PDB file of C-alpha atoms in Angstrom:
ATOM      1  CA  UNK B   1       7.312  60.583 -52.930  1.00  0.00           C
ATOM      2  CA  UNK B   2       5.214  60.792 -56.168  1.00  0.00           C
ATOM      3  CA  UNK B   3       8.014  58.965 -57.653  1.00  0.00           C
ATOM      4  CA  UNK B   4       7.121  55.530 -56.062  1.00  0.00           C
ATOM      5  CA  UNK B   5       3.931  55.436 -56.347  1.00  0.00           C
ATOM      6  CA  UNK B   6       3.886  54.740 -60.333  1.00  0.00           C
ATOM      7  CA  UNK B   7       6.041  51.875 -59.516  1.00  0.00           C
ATOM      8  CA  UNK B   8       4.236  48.651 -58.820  1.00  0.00           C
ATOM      9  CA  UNK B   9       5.206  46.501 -55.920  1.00  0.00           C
ATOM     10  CA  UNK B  10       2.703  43.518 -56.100  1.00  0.00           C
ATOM     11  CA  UNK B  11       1.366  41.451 -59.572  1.00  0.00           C
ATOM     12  CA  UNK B  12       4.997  42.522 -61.689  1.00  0.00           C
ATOM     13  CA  UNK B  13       5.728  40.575 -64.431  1.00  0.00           C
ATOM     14  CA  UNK B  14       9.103  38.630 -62.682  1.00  0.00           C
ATOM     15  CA  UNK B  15       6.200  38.069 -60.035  1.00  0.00           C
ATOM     16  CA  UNK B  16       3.862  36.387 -62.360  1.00  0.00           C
ATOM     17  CA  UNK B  17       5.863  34.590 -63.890  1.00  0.00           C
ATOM     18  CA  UNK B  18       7.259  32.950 -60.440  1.00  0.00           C
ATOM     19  CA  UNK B  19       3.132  32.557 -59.866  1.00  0.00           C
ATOM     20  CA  UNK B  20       2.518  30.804 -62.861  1.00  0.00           C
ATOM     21  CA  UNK B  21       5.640  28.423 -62.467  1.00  0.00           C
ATOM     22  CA  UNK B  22       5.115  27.531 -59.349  1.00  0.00           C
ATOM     23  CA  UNK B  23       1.701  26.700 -60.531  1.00  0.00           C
ATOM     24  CA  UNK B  24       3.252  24.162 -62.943  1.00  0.00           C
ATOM     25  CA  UNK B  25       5.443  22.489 -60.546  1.00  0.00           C
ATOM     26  CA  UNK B  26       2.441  21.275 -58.570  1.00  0.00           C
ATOM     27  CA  UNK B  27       3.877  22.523 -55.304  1.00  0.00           C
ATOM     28  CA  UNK B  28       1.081  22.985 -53.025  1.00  0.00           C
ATOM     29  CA  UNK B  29       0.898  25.075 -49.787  1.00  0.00           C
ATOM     30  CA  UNK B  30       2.453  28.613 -50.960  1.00  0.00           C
ATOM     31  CA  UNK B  31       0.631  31.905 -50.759  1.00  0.00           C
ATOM     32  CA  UNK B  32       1.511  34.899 -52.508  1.00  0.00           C
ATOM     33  CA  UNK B  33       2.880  38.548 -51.245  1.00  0.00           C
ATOM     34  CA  UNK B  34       2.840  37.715 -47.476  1.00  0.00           C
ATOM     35  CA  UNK B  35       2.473  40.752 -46.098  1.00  0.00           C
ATOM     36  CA  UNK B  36       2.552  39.494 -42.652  1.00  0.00           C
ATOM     37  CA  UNK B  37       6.088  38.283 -42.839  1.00  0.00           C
ATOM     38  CA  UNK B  38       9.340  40.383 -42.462  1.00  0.00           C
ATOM     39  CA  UNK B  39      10.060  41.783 -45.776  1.00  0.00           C
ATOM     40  CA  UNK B  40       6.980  41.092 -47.369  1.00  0.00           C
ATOM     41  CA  UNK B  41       8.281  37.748 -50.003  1.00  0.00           C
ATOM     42  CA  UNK B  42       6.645  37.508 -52.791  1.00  0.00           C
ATOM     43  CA  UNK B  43       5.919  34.069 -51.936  1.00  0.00           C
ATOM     44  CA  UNK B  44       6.092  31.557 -48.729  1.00  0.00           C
ATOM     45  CA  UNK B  45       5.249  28.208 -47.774  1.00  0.00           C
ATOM     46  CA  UNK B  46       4.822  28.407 -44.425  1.00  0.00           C
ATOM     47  CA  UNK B  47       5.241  25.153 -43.273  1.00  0.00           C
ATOM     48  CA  UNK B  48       8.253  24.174 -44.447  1.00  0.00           C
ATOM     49  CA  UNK B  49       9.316  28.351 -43.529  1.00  0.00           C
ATOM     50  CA  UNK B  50      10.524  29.202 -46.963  1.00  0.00           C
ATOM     51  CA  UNK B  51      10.318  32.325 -48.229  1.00  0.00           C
ATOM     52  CA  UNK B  52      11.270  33.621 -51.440  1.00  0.00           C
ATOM     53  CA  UNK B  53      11.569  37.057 -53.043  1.00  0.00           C
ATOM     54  CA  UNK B  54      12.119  37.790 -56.648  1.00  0.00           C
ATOM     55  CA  UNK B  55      14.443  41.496 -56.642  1.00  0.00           C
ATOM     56  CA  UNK B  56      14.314  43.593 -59.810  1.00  0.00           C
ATOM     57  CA  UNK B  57      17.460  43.940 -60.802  1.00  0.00           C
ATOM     58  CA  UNK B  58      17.134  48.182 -61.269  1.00  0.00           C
ATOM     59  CA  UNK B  59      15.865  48.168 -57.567  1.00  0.00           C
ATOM     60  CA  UNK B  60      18.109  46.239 -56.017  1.00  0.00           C
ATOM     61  CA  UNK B  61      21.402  46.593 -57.957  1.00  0.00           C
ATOM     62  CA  UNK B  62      21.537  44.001 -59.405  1.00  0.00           C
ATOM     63  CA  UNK B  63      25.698  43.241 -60.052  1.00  0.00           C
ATOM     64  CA  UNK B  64      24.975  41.206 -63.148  1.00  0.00           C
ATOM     65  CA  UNK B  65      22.670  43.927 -65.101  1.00  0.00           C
ATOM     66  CA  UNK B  66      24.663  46.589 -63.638  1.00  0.00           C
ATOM     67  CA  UNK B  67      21.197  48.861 -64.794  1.00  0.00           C
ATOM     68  CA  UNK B  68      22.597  52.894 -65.028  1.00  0.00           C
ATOM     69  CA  UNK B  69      21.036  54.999 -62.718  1.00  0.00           C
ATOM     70  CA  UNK B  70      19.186  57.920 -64.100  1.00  0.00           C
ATOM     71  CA  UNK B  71      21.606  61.173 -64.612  1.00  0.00           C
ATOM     72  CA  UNK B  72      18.444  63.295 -62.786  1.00  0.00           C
ATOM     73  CA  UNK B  73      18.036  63.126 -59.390  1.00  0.00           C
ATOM     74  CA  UNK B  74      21.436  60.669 -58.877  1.00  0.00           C
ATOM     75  CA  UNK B  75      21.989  60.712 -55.134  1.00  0.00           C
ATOM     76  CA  UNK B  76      18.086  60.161 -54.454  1.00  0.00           C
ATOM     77  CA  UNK B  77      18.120  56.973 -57.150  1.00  0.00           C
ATOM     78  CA  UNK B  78      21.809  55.626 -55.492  1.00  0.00           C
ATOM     79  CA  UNK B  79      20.085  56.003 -51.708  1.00  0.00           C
ATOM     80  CA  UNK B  80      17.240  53.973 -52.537  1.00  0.00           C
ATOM     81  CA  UNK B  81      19.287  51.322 -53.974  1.00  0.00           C
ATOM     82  CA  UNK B  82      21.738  51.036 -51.846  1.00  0.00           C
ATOM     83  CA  UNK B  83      18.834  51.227 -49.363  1.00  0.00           C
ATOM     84  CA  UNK B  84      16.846  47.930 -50.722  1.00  0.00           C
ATOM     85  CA  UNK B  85      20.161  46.405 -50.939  1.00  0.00           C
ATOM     86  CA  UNK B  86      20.823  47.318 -47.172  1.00  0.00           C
ATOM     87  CA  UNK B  87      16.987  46.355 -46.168  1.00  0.00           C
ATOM     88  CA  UNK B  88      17.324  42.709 -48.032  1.00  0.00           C
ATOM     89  CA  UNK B  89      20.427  42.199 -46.360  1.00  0.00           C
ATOM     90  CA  UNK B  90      18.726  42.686 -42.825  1.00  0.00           C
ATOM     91  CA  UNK B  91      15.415  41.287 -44.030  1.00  0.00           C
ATOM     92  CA  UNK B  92      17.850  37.647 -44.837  1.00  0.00           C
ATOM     93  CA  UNK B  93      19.656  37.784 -41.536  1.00  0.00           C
ATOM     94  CA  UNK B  94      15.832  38.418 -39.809  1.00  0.00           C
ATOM     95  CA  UNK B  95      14.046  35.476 -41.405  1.00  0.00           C
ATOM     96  CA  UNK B  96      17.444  33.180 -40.949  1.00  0.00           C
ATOM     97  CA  UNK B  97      17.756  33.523 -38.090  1.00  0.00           C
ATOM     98  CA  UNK B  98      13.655  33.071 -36.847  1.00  0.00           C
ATOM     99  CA  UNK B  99      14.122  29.835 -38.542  1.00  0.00           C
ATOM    100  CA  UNK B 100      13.457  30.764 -42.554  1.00  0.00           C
ATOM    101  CA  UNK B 101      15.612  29.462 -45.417  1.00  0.00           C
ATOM    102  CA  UNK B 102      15.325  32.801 -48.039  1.00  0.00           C
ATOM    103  CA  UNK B 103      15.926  32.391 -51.076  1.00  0.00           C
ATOM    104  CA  UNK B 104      16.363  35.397 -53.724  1.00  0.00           C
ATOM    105  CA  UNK B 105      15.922  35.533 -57.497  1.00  0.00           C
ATOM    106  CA  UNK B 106      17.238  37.817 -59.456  1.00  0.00           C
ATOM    107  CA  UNK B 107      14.394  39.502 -62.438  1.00  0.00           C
ATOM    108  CA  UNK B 108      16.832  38.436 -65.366  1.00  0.00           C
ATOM    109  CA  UNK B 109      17.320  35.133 -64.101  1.00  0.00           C
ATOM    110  CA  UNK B 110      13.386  34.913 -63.628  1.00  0.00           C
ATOM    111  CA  UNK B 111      13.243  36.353 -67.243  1.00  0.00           C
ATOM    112  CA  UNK B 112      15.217  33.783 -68.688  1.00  0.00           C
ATOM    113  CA  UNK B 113      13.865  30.513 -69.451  1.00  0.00           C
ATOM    114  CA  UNK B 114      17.015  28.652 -69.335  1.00  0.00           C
ATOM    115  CA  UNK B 115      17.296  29.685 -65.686  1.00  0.00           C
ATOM    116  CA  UNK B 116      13.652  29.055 -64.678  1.00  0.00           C
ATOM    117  CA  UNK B 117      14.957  25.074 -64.885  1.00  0.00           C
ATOM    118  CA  UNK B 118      17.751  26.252 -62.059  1.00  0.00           C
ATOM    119  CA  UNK B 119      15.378  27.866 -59.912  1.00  0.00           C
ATOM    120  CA  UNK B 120      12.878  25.337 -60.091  1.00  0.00           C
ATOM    121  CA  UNK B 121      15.681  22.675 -58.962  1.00  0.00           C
ATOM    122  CA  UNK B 122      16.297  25.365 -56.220  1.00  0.00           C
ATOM    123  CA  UNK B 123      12.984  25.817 -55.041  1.00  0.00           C
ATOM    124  CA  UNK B 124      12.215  21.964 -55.172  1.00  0.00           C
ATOM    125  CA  UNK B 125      15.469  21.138 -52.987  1.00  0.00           C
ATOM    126  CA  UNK B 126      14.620  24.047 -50.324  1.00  0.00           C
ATOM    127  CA  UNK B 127      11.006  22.319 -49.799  1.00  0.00           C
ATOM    128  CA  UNK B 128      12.032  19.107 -49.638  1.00  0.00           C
ATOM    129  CA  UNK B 129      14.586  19.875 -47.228  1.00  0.00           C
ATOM    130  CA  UNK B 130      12.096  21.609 -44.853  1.00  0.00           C
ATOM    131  CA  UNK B 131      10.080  18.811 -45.427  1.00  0.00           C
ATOM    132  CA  UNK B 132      12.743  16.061 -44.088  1.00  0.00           C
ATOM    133  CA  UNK B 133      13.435  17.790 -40.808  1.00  0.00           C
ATOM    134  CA  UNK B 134       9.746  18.744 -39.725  1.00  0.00           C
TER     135      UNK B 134
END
């Protein structure tokens, strides 16, 4: 699988940039790329069990970007999608149901300033619910 292994999985840009603004919301209590949680988020804060993953929208199929697959290679690049879409899918139902509220950004939405402002609202109401009910 030579293939994957030019493709980065940990400090993307989507990822930094969810870094950097959580950094500037304050929020305290988050670590990054939890590799000891199902799925592997990109960030958690574990006491109020909130876990949050940012999907590129190439990898994950994304239905907004609707990215073309590459013409080479076409069944092995649809599998893997459709795969990542399948293992986020089960990867949701798995931390929902241990108690987790997920929640998924898309990269373009992360890319966008405009949208940052919605996710922020998102992330701050997901926290502060968790917070009420511990």
């Amino acid at each position: 699988k030579k293939t994957m292994r030019a493709v980065k999985g940990k400090g993307t840009k989507p990822e930094r940039l969810l870094f950097s603004m959580l950094a500037g919301m304050r929020l305290k209590g988050w670590r990054k790329n939890a590799d000891d949680i199902m799925g592997k988020p990109d960030v958690v804060f574990p006491l109020e069990q909130v876990a949050i993953f940012v999907d590129g929208c190439f990898w994950h199929g994304c239905p907004h970007c609707q990215r073309k697959l590459p013409q080479t290679n076409r069944d092995y690049w649809e599998r893997k999608v459709n795969r990542n879409i399948e293992l986020a899918r089960q990867h949701n139902q798995k931390l929902s149901k241990a108690g987790w509220l997920v929640i998924r950004i898309w990269e373009h939405e992360i890319s966008n300033p405009a949208e940052r402002k919605h996710i922020r609202n998102k992330i701050n109401n997901a926290i502060n619910s968790r917070m009420s009910h511990q």
